[in-house]
Short mmCIF file of C-alpha atoms in Angstrom, two decimals:
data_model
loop_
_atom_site.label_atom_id
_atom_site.label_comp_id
_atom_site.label_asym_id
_atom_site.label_seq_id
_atom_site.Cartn_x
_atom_site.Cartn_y
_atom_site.Cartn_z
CA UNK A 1 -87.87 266.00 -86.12
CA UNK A 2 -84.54 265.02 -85.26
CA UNK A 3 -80.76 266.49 -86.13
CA UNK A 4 -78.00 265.06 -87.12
CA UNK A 5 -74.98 267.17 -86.97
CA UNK A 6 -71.41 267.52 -86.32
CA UNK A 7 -71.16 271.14 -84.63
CA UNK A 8 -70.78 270.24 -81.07
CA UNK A 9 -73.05 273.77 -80.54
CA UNK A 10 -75.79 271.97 -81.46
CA UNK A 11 -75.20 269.56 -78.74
CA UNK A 12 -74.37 272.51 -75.97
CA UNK A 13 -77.45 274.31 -77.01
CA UNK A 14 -79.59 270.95 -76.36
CA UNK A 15 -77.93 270.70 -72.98
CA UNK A 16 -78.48 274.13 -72.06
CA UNK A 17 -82.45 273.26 -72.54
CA UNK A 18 -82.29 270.54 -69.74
CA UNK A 19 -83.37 270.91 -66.23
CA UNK A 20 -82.15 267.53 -64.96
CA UNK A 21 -80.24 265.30 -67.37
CA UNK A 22 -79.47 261.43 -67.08
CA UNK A 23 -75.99 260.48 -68.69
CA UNK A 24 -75.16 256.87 -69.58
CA UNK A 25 -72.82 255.23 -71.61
CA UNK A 26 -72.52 251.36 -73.17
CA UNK A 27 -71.96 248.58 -71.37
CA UNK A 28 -68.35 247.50 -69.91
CA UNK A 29 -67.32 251.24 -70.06
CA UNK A 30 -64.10 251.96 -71.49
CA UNK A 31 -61.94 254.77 -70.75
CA UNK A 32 -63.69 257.25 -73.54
CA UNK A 33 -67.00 256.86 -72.20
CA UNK A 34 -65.84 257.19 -69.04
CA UNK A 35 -63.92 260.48 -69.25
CA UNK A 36 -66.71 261.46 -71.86
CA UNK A 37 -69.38 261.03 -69.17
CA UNK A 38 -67.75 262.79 -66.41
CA UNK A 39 -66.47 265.83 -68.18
CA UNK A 40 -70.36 265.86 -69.39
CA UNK A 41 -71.46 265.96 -65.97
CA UNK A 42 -68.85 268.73 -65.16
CA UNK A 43 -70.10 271.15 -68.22
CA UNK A 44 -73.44 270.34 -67.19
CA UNK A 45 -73.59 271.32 -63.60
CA UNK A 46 -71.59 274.60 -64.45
CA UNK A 47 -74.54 275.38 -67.17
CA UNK A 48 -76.90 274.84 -64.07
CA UNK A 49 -78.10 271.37 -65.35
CA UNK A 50 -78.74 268.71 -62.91
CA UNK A 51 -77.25 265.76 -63.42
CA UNK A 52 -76.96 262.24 -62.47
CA UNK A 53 -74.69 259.33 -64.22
CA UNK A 54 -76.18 255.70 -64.54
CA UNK A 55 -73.98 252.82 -66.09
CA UNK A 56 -75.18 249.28 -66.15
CA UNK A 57 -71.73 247.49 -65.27
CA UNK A 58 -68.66 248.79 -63.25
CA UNK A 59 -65.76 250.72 -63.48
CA UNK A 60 -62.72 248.87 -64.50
CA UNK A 61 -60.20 248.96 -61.41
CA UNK A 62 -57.73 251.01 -63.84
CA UNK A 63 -60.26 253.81 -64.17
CA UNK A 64 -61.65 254.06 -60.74
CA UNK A 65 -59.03 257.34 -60.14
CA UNK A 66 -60.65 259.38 -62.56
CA UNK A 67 -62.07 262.46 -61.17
CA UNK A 68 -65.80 262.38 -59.72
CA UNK A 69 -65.90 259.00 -60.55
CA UNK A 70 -67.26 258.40 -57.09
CA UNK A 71 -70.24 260.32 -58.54
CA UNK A 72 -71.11 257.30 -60.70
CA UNK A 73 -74.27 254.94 -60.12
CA UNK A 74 -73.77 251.58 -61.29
CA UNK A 75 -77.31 249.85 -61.20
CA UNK A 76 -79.45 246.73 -62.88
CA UNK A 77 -82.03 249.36 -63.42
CA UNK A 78 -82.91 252.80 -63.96
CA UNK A 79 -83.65 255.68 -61.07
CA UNK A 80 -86.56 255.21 -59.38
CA UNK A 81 -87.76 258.40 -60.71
CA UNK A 82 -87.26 257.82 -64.56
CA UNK A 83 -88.84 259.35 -66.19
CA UNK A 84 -90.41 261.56 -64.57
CA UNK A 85 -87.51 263.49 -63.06
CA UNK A 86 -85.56 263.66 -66.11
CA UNK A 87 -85.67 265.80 -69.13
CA UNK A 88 -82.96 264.69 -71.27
CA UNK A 89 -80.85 261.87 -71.67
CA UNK A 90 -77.38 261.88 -72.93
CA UNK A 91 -75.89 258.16 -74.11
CA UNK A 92 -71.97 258.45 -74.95
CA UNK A 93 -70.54 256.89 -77.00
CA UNK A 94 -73.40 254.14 -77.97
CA UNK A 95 -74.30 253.34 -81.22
CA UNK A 96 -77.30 251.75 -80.42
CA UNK A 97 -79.27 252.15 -77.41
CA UNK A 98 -79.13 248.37 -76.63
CA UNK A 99 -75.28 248.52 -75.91
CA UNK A 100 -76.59 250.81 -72.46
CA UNK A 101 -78.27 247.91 -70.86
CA UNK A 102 -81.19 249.97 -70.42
CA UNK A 103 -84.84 249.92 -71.29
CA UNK A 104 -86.75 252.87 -71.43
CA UNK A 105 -84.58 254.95 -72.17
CA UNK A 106 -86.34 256.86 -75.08
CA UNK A 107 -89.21 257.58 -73.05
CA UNK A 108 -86.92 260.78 -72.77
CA UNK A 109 -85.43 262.61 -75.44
CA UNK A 110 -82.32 261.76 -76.34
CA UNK A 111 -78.78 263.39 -76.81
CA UNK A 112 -76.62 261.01 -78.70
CA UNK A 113 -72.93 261.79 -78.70
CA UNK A 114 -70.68 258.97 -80.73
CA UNK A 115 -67.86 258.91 -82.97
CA UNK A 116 -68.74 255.26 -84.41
CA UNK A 117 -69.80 254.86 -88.40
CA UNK A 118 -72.72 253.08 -88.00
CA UNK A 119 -74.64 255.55 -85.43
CA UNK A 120 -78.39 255.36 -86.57
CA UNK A 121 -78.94 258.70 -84.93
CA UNK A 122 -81.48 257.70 -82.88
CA UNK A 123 -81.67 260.89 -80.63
CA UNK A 124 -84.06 263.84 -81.09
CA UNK A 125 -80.07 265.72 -81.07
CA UNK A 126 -77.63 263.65 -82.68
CA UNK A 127 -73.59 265.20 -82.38
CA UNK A 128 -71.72 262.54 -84.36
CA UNK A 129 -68.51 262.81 -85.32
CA UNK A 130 -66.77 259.45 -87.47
CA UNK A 131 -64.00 261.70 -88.23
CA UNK A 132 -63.32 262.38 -84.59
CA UNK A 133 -60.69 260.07 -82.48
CA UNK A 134 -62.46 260.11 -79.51
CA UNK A 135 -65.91 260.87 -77.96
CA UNK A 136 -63.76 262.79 -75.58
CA UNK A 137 -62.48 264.56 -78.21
CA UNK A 138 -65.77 266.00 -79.10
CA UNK A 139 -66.66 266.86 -75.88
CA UNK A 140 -64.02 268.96 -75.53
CA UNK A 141 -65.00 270.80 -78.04
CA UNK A 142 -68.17 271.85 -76.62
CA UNK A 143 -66.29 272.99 -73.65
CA UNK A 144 -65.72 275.87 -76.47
CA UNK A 145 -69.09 276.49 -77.57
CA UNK A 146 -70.21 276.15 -73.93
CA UNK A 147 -67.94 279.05 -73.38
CA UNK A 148 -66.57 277.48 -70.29
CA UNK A 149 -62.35 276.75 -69.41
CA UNK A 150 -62.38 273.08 -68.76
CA UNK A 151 -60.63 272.75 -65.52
CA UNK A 152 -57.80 270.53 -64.55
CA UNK A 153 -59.89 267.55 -63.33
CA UNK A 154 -61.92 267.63 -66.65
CA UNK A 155 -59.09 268.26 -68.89
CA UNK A 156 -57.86 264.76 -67.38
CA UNK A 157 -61.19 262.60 -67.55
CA UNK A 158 -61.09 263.66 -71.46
CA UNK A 159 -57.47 262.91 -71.95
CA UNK A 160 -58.03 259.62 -70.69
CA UNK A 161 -60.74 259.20 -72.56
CA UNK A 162 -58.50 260.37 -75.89
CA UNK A 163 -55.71 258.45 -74.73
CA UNK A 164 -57.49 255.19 -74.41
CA UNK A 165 -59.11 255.41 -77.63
CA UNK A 166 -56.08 255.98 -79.58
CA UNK A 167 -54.12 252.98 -77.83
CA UNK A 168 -51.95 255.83 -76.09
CA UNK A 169 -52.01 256.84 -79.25
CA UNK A 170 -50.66 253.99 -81.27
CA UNK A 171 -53.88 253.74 -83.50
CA UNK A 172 -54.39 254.92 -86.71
CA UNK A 173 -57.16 256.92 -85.46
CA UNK A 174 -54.14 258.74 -83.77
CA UNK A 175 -54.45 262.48 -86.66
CA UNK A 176 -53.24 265.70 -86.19
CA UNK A 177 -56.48 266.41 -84.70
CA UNK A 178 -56.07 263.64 -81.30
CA UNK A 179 -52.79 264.97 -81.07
CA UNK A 180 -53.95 269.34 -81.20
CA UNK A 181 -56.75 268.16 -78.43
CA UNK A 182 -54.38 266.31 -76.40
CA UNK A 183 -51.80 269.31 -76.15
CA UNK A 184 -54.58 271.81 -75.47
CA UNK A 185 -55.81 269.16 -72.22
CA UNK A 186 -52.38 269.34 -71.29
CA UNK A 187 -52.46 273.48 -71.12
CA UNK A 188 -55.45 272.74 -69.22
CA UNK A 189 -54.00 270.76 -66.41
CA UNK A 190 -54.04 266.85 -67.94
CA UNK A 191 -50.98 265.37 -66.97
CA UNK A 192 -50.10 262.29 -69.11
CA UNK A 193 -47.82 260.65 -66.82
CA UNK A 194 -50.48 260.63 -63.99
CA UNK A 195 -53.10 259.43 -66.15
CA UNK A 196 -51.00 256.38 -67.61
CA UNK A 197 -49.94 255.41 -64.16
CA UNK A 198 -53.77 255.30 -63.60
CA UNK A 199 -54.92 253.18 -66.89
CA UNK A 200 -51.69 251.25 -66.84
CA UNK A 201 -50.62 250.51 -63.07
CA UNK A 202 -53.66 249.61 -61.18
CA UNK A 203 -55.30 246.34 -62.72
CA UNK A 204 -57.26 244.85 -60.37
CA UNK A 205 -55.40 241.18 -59.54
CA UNK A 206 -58.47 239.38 -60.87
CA UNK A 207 -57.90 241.01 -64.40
CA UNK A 208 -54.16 239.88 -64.33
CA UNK A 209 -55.59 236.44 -63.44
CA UNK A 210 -58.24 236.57 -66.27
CA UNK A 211 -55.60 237.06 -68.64
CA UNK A 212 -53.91 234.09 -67.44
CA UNK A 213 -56.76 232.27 -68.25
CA UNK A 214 -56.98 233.59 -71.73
CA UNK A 215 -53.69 233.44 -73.07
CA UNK A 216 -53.48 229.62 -72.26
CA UNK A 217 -56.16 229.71 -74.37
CA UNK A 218 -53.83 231.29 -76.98
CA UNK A 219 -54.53 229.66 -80.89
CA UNK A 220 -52.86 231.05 -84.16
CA UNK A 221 -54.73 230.38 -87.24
CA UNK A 222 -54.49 230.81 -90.54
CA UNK A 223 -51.28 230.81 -91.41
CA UNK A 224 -50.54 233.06 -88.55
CA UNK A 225 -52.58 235.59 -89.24
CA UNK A 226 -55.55 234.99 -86.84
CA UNK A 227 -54.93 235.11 -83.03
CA UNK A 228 -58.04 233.47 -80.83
CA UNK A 229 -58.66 233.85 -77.07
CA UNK A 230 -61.33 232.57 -75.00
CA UNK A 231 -62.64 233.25 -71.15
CA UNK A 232 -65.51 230.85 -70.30
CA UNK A 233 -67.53 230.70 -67.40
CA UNK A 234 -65.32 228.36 -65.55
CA UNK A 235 -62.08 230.61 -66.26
CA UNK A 236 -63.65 233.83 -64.92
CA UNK A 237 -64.41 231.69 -61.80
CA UNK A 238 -60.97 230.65 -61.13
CA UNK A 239 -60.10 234.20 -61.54
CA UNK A 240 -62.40 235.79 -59.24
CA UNK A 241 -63.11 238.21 -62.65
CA UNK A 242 -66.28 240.02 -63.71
CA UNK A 243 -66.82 241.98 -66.93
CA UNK A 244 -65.18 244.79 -65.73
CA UNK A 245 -62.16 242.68 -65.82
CA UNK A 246 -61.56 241.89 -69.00
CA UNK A 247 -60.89 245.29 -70.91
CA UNK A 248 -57.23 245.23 -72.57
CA UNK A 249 -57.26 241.69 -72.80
CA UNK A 250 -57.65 241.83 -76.63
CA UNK A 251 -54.93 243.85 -76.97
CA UNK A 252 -52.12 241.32 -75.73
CA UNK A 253 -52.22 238.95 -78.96
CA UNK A 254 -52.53 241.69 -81.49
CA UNK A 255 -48.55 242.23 -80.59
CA UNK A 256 -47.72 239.03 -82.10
CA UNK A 257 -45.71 239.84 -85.22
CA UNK A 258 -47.20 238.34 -88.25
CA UNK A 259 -51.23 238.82 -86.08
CA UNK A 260 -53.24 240.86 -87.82
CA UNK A 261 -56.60 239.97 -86.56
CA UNK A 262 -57.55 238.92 -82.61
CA UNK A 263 -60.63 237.30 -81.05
CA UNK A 264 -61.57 237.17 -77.78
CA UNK A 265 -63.98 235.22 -76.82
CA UNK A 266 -65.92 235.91 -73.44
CA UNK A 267 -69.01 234.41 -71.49
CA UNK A 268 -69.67 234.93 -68.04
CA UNK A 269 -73.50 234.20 -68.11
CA UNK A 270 -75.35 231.61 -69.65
CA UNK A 271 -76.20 231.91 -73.41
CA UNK A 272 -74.42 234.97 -74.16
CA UNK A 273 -70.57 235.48 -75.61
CA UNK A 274 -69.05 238.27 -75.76
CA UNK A 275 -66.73 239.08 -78.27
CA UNK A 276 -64.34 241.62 -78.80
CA UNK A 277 -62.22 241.69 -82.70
CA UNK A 278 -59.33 243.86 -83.17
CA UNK A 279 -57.03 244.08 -86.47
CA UNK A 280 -54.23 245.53 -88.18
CA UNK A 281 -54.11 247.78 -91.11
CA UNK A 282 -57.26 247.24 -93.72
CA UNK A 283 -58.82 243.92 -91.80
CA UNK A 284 -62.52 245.46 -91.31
CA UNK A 285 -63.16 243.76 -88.27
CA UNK A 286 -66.85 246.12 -87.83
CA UNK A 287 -68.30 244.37 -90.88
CA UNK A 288 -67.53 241.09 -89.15
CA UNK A 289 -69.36 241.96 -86.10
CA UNK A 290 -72.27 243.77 -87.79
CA UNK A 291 -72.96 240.34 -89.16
CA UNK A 292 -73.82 238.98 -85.68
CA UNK A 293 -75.77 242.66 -84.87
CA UNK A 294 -72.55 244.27 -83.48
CA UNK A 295 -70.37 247.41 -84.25
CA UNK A 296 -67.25 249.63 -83.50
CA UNK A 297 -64.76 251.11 -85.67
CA UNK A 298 -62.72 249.25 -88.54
CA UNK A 299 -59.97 248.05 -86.31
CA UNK A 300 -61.70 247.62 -83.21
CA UNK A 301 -64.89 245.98 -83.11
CA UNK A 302 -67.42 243.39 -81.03
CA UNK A 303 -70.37 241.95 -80.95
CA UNK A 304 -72.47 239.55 -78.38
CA UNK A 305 -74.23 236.60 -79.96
CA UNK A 306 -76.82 234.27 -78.27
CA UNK A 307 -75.85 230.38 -78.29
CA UNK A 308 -73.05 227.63 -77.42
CA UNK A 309 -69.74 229.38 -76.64
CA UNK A 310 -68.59 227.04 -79.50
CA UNK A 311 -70.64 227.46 -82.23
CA UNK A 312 -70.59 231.41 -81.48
CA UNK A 313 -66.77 230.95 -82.12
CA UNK A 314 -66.93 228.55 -85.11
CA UNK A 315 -69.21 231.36 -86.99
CA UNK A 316 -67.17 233.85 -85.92
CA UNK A 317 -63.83 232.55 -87.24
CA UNK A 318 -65.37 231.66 -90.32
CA UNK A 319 -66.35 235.43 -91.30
CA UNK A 320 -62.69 236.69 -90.09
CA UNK A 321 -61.02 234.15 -91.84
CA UNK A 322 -62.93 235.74 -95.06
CA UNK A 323 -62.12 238.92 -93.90
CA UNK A 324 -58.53 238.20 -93.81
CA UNK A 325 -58.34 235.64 -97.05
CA UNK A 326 -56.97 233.03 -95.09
CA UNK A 327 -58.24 229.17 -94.55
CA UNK A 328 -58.93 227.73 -90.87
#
């Protein structure tokens, strides 16, 4: 029997089962998962959970200052010892299990923690919140039910996470509620100005580069409402870049006036593309990338898709320019 619920007691009271707990996150982690994660880790050990945090690719140079972070495996693979030295697994901020990486991974039960619509609930606990801003968000709000004052250093790792997730928040997923968590982090020790020196000041110089290489990519379609980017496999070696590189990226073209949908385009391995879809306003970019088995949130999406970096972006463009009314 499993529960879906959006009482983040139910997700405390799963935790405070555990004896030794494996936390993990999608792949390419992002600032929410990241803070999510680490905060998690915090609650956990001060419930007198183990716990140990496995992500498949690597911190982005711009979150590498978050606190603990040092505490965080990156591997191809899980522990040696998983299973067997593991009672519960906690994925953040996943809406399937394949966006971990992992395999395996439900040979353990399951805490699933995610704020994005199309969650299947996969977990024998499921805390999902599509009303929330952030994962971060919700974990903070079993700091409550925990019955534990976050301290300074988690306070932070979850207002980066909120921050991030709202576009410092710019987004529309920016409501009263992002802005009453954010002010209580701050009580708690957060400090804003620190943390967007952090996501905003250190890029690593091979993500600058990479966006070099995208925007001379730089197309506007349909009638100027479609911006397209692409990083291929020769452009990430020029810039020295790995995945970890390329976060923000998408977010440069959706400035444009007049843009109200962005692609981004990006393979660094054989056969695979990435793609990340942002929009403006009512442009569902999710149902676009849940056509090529992807997800995310109406106005920040992405999918990755098997085949020629070409084709991948000729059937791609074809379902935005639906989505947007608009002729390529």
């Amino acid at each position: 029997m499993t529960l879906r619920s959006t009482n983040p007691a139910d997700a405390v009271r799963r935790l405070k089962e555990a004896y030794r707990v494996l936390i993990t996150c999608h792949r390419n982690p992002d600032g929410d998962a990241l803070g999510s994660e680490l905060a998690l880790a915090e609650m956990a050990r001060r419930l007198g959970v183990q716990t140990v945090i496995v992500n498949r690719d690597r911190t982005p140079a711009n979150l590498a200052n978050l606190p603990g972070s040092n505490q965080i495996t990156v591997a191809d693979d899980l522990p040696e010892d998983f299973p067997s030295a593991f009672d519960l697994v906690i994925t953040v901020e996943c809406p399937d299990l394949d966006r971990t990486g992992f395999e395996g991974l439900t040979k353990v039960p399951i805490l699933n923690i995610d704020h994005h619509p199309a969650n299947p609930a996969y977990g024998v606990v499921n805390y999902l919140d599509e009303a929330s801003p952030a994962v971060g968000e919700m974990v903070w709000l079993m700091y409550a039910d925990a019955g534990l004052l976050p301290t300074p250093e988690a306070a932070t790792n979850l207002f980066v996470a909120l921050s991030t997730d709202t576009g410092d928040f710019r987004y529309s997923n920016a409501t009263s509620r992002a802005f009453r968590a954010a002010a209580e982090m701050v009580d708690a020790g957060a400090r804003p100005a620190q943390v967007a020196n952090w996501v905003h000041n250190h890029r690593s110089l091979a993500s600058v580069r990479l966006l070099g290489e995208a925007l001379r990519t730089l197309r506007i379609l349909g009638g100027g409402k479609l911006a397209v980017i692409t990083a291929d496999p020769t452009a990430f070696e020029r810039a020295g870049a790995g995945p970890e590189d390329t976060e923000e990226i998408v977010n440069i073209p959706r400035s444009i006036a007049g843009v109200e949908a962005v692609a981004y385009f990006k393979q660094w391995e054989d056969g695979v593309v990435r793609v990340s879809l942002r929009s403006r306003g009512d442009v569902n970019v999710r149902a676009v990338a849940e056509k090529f088995g992807g997800g995310g949130h109406t106005n920040a999406a992405g999918c990755a898709v098997e085949g020629e970096l070409s084709k991948v972006e000729a059937n791609v463009l074809s379902g935005l320019a639906a989505a947007l009314g608009v002729e390529l």
